[in-house]
Short mmCIF file of C-alpha atoms and ligand atoms in Angstrom, two decimals:
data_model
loop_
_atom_site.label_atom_id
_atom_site.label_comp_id
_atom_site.label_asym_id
_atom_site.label_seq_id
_atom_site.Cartn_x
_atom_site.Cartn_y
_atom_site.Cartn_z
CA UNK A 292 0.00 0.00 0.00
CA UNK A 293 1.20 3.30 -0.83
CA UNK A 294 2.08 5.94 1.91
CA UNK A 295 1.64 9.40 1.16
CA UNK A 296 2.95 12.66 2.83
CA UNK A 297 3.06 15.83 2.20
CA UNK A 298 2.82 19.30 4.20
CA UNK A 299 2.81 23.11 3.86
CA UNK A 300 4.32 25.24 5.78
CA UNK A 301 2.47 27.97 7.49
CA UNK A 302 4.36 31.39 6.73
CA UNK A 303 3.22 34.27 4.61
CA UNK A 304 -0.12 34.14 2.53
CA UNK A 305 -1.42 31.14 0.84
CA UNK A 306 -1.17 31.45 -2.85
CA UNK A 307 -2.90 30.06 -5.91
CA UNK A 308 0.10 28.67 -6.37
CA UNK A 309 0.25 26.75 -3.59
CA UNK A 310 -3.06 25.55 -4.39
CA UNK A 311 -3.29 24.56 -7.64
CA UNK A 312 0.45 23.03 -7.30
CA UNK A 313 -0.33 21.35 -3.94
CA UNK A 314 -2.95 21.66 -1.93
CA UNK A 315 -5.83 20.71 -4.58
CA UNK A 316 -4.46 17.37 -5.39
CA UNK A 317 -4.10 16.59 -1.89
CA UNK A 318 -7.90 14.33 -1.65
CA UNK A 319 -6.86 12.64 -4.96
CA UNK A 320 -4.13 11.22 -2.62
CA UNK A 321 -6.60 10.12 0.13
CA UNK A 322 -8.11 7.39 -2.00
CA UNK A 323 -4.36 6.21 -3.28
CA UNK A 324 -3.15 4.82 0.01
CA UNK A 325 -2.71 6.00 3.58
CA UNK A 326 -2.57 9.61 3.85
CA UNK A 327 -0.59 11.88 6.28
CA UNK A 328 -0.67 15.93 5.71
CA UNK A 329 0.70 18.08 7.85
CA UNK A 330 1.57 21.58 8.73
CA UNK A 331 5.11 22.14 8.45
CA UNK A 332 5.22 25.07 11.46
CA UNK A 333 8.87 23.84 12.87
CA UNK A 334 10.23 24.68 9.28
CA UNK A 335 8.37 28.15 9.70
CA UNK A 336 10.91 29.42 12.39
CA UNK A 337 13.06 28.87 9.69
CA UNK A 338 12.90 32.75 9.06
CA UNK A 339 11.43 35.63 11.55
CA UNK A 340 7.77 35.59 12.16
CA UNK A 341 5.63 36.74 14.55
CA UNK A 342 4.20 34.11 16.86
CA UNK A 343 0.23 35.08 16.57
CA UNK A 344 0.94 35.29 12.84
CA UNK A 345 2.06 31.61 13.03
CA UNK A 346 -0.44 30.81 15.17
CA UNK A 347 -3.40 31.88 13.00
CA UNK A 348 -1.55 30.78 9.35
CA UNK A 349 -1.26 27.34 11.17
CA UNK A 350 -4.77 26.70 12.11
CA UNK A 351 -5.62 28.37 8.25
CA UNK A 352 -3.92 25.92 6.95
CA UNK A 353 -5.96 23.32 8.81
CA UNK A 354 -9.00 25.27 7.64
CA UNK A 355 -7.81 25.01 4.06
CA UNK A 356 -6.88 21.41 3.91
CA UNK A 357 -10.45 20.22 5.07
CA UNK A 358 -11.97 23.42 2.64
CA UNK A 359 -9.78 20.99 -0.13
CA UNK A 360 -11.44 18.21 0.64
CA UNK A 361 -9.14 16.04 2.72
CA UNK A 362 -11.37 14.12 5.12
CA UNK A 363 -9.83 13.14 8.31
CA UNK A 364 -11.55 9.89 8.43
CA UNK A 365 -9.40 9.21 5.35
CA UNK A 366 -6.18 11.08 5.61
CA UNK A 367 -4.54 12.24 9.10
CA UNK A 368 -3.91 15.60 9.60
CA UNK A 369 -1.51 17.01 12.32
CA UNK A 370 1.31 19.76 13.43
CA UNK A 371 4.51 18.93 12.64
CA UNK A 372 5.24 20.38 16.10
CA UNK A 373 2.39 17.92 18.06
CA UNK A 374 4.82 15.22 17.05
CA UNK A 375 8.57 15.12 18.09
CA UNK A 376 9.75 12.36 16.33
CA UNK A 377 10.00 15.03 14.03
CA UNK A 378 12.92 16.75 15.55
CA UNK A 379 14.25 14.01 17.10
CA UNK A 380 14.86 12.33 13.84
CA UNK A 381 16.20 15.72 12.67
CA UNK A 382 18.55 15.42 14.93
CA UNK A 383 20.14 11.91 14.49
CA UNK A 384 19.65 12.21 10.51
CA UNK A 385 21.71 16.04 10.92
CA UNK A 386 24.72 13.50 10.75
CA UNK A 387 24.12 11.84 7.25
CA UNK A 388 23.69 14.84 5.27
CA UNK A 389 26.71 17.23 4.54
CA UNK A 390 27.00 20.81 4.47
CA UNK A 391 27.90 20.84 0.44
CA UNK A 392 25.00 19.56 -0.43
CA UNK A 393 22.45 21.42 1.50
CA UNK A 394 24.45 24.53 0.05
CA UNK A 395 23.77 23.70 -2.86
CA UNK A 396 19.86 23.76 -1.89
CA UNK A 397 18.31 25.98 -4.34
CA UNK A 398 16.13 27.52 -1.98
CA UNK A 399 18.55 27.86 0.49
CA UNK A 400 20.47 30.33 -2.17
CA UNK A 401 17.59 31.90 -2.81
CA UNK A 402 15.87 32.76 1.13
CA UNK A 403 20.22 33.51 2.36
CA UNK A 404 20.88 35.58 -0.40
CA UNK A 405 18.50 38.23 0.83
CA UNK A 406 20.08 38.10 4.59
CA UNK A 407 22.71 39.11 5.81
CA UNK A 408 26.01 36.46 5.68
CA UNK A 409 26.68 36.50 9.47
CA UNK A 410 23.18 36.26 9.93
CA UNK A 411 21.85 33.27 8.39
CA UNK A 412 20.58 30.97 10.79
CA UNK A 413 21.12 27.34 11.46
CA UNK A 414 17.93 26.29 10.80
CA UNK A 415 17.57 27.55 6.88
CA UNK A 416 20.58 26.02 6.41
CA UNK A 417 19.47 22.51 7.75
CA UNK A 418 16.11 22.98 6.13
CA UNK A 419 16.00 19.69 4.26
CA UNK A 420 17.29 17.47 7.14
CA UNK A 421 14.26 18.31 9.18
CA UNK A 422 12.15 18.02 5.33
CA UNK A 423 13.56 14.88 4.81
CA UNK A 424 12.91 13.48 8.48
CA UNK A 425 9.25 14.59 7.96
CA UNK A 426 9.22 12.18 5.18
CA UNK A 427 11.46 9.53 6.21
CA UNK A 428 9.45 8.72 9.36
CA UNK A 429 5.84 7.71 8.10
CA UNK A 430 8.19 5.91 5.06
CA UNK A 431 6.62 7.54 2.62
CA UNK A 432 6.51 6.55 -0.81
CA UNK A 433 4.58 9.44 -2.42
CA UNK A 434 5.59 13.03 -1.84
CA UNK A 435 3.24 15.53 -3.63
CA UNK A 436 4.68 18.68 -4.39
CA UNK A 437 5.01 21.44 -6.17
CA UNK A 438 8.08 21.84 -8.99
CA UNK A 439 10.57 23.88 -6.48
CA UNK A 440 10.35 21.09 -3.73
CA UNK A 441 11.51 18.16 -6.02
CA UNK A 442 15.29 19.12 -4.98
CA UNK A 443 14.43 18.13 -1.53
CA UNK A 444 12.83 14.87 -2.09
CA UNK A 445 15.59 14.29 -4.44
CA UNK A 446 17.83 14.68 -1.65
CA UNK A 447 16.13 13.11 0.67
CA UNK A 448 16.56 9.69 -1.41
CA UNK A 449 19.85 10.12 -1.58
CA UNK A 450 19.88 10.59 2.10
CA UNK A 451 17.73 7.35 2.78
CA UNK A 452 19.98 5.18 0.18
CA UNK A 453 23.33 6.66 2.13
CA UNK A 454 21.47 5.39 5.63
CA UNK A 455 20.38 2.48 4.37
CA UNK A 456 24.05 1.82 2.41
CA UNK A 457 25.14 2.07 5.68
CA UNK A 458 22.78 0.01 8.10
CA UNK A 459 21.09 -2.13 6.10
CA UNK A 460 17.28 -1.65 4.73
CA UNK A 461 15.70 0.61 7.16
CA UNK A 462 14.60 3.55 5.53
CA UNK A 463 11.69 3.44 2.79
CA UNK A 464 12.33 5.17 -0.83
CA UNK A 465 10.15 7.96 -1.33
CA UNK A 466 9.16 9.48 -4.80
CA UNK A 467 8.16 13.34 -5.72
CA UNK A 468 4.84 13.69 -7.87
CA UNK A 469 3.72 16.31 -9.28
CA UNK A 470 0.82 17.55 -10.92
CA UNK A 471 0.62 17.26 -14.69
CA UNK A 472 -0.27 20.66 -15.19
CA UNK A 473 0.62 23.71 -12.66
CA UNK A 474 3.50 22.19 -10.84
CA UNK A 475 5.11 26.08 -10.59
CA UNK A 476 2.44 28.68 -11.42
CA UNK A 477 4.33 31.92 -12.20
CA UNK A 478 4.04 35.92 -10.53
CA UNK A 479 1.09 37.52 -12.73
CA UNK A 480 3.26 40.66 -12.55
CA UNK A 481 6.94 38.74 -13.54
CA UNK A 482 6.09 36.18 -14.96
CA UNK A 483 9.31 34.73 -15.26
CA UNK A 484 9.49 34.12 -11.31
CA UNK A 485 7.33 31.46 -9.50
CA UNK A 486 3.97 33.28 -7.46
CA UNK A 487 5.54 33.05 -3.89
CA UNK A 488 4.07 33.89 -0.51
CA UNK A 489 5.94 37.18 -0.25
CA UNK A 490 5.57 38.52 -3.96
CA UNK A 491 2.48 40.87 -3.25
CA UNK A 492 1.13 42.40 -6.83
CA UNK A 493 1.89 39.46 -9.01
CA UNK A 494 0.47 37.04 -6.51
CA UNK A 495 -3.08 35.70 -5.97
CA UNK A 496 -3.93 34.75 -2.46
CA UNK A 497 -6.23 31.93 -0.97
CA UNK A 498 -8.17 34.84 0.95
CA UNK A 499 -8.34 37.41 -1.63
CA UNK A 500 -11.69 38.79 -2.55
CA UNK A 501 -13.08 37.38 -5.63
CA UNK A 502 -12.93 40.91 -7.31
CA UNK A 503 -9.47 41.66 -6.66
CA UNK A 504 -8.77 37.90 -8.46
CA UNK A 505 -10.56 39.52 -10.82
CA UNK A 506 -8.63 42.87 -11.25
CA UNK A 507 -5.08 40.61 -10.82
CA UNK A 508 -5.76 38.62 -13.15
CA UNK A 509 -7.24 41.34 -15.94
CA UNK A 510 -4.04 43.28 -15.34
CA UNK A 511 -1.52 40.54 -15.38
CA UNK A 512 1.65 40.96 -17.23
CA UNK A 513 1.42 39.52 -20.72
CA UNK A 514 2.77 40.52 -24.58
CA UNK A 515 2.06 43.11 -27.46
CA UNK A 516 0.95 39.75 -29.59
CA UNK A 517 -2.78 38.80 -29.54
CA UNK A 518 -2.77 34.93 -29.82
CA UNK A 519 -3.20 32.26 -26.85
CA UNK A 520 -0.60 30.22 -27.54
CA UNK A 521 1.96 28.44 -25.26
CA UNK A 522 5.39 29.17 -25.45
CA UNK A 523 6.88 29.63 -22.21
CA UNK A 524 9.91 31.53 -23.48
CA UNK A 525 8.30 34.38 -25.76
CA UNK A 526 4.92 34.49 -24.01
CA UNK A 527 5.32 33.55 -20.21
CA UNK A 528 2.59 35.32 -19.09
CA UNK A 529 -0.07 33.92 -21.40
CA UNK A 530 1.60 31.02 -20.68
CA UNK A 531 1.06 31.07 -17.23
CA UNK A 532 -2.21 31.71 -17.31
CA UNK A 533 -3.21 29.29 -19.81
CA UNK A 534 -1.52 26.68 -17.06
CA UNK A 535 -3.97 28.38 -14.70
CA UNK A 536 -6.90 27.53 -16.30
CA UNK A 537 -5.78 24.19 -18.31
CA UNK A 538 -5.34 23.01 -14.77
CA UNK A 539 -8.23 24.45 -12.74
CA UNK A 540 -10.52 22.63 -15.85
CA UNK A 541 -8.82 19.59 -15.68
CA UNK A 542 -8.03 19.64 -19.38
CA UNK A 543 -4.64 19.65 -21.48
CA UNK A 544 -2.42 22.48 -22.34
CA UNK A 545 -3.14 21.51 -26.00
CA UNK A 546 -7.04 21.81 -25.25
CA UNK A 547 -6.70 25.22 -23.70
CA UNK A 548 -4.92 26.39 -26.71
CA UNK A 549 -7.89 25.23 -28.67
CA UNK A 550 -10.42 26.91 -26.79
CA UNK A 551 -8.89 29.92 -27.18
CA UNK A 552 -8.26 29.93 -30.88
CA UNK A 553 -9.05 33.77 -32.19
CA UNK A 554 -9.76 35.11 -28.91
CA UNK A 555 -8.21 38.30 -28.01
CA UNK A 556 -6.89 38.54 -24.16
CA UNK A 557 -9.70 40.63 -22.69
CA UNK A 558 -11.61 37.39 -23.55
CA UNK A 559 -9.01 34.81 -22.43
CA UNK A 560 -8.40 36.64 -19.22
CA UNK A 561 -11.99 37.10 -18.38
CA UNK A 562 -12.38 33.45 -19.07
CA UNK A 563 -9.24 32.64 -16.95
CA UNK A 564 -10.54 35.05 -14.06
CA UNK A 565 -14.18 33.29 -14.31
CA UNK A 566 -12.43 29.56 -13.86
CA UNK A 567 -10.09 30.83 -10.66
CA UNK A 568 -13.12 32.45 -9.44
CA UNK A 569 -15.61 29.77 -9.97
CA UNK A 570 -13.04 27.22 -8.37
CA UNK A 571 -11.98 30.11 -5.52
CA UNK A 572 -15.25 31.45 -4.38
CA UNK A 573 -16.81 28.19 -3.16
CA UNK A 574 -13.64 27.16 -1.34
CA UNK A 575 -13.51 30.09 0.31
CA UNK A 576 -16.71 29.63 1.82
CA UNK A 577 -16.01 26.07 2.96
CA UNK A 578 -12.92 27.92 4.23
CA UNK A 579 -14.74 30.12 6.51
CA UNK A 580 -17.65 27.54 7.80
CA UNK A 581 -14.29 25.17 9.17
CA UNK A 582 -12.32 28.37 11.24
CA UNK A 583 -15.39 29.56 12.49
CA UNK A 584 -15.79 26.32 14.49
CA UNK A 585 -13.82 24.27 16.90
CA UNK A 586 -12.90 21.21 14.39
CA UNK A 587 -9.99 22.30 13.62
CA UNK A 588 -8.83 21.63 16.93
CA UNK A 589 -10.41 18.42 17.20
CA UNK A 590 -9.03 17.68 13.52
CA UNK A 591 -5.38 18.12 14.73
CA UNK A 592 -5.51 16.45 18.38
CA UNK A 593 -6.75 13.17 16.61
CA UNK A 594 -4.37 13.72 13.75
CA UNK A 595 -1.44 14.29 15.81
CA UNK A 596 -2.21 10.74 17.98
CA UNK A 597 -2.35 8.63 14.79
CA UNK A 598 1.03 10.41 12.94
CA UNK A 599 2.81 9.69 16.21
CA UNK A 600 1.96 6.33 16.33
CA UNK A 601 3.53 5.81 13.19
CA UNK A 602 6.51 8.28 13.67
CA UNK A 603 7.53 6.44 17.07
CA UNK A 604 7.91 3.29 15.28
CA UNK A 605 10.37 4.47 12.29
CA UNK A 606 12.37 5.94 15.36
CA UNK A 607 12.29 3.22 17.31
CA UNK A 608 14.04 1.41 14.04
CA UNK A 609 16.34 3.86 13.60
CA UNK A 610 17.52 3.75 16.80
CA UNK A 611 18.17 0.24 17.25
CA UNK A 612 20.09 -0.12 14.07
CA UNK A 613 22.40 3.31 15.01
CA UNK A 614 22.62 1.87 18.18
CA UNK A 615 21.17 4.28 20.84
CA UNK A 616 19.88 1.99 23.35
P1 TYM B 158 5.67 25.57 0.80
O1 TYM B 158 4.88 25.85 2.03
O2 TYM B 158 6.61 26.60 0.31
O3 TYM B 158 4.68 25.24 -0.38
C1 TYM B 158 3.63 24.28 -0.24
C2 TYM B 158 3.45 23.52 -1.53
O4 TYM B 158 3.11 24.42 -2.59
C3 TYM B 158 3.97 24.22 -3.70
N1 TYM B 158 4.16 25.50 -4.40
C4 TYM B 158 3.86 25.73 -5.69
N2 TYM B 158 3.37 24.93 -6.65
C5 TYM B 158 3.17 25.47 -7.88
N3 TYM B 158 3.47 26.75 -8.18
C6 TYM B 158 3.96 27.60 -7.25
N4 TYM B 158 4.23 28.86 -7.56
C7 TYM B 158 4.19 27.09 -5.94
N5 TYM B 158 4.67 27.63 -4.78
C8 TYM B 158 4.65 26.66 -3.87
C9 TYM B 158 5.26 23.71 -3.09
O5 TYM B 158 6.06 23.02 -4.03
C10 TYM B 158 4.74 22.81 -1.99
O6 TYM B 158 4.41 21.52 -2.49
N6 TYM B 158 9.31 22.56 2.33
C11 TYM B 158 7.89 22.60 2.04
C12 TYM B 158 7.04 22.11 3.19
C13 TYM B 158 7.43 20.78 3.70
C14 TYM B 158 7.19 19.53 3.05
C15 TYM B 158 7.75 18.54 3.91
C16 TYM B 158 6.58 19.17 1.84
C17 TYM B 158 8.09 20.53 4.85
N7 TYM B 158 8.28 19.18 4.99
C18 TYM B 158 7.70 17.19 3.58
C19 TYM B 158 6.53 17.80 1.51
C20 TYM B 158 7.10 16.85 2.38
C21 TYM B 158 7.53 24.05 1.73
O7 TYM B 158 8.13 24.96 2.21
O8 TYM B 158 6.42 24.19 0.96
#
């Protein structure tokens, strides 16, 4: 039976990004094998944030799983922090995992190059171990995940073959997947950079009101042409936003294209606004039903008792073959 795992972590502003790359596949998963989602709030001390800010993104992102349709009769969803096997398996797998290669992190490059050198802290550095510990302990064979998290999976393999090179088969293999189409939505306003948390005018977030969508996505960066084709190098932004919609339709690239044959972009845009809308609006309504009651609570506690169930055993295993008694 397949295990899957995945989690977001709850800093900044949810984006459709993180949706459409993420966090809407997430109840396809639920039916595929035994499901474990979590909120990744350890890795959010990663950089400065305020602690009621944490607080409230955490228990959103709760809000927004069940809002996706993850049912937690079907898929258990916890904190990261409610169960310390987490850090405790940080801390023996900290060992197996060397500092070139989690330099050579991608989005470590990208979050220290904005600090300052002296000031980079432990913790963004070590990202992945804690990433790949996440993973490791519910052995996890499916991982789905946006484009810009592959790296980490990637290196958490290598990390598991290294342990397992090492002390025999103890660690399970697990594999990236991501979606088909939408796997790194781009900034409306660059789109030549991916829609991140932090990215304010080129970004659409979970929460925003269905009319600034609207007014994003009418005034999103495109090109003097006038055809809907995609060609991610001369037309990014129509490109992007023919992504958007192929994916929030559930239909091909190829299909969009088609659709869209002779249309000028006030068309395709209002058509591309109507889909994020249509798929938006609803969500955001199941969104606010959950937070205003106590289930997300009650959704966590039980969450939390299952994932550490299964957590305790992997380090239990990796203990005895280390040999910490
Ligand atoms: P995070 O919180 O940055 O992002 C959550 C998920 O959203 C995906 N994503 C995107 N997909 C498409 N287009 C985009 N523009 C876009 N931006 C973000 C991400 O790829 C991710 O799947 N390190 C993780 C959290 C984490 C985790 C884990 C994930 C911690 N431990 C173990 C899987 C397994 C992160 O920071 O994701």
């Amino acid at each position: 039976m397949e295990r899957i795992l995945s989690g977001i972590k709850p800093t900044g502003k949810l984006t459709l990004g993180n949706y459409i790359g993420a966090l809407r596949n997430f109840k396809n998963f639920q039916e595929q094998g035994e499901c474990f989602i979590f909120i990744a709030d350890l890795h959010a001390l990663t950089l400065p944030i305020d602690p009621l800010e944490l607080k409230t993104n955490s228990r959103d992102i709760a809000a927004f799983y069940l809002a996706a349709g993850l049912d937690p009769n079907k898929c258990n969803i916890f904190l990261q922090s409610h169960v310390s096997a987490h850090a405790e398996l940080n801390a023996i797998m900290q060992n197996f995992l060397y500092m070139g290669e989690l330099s050579r992190m991608t989005q470590f490059k990208d979050k220290s190059q904005k600090l300052n050198k002296e000031k980079i802290g432990l913790g963004l550095f070590a990202y992945p171990v804690l990433m790949a510990s996440d993973i490791l302990l519910y052995d996890a064979t499916i991982v789905p995940v946006g484009e810009d998290q592959i790296q980490h999976v990637e290196l958490t393999r290598d990390l598991a073959k290294r342990f397992n090179h090492r002390y025999g088969d103890t660690l399970i293999m697990p594999k990236a997947v991501v979606t088909k189409v939408g796997a790194r939505i781009m900034s409306l306003s660059d789109p030549t950079k991916k829609m991140s948390k932090s990215d304010e005018k080129g970004d659409i977030f979970l929460k925003d009101d269905p009319k600034v969508i609207r007014k994003k996505i009418m005034s999103a960066v495109t090109d003097s042409e006038s055809v809907v084709i995609y060609d991610v190098e001369n037309k990014p932004g129509i490109s992007n936003l023919l992504t958007i919609y192929a994916s929030l339709k559930n239909i091909t690239i190829p299909e969009a294209e088609k659709e869209f044959e002779g249309a000028n972009y006030g068309t395709f845009k209002k058509a591309v606004a109507d889909a994020v809308i249509e798929e938006i609006e609803p969500f955001q309504k199941r969104y606010q039903e959950i937070i205003a009651s106590n289930y997300v609570d009650e959704v966590l506690n039980r969450g939390a008792e299952k994932a550490k169930s299964i957590a305790n055993a992997t380090l239990k295993r990796v203990h005895d073959v280390v040999g910490l008694l």
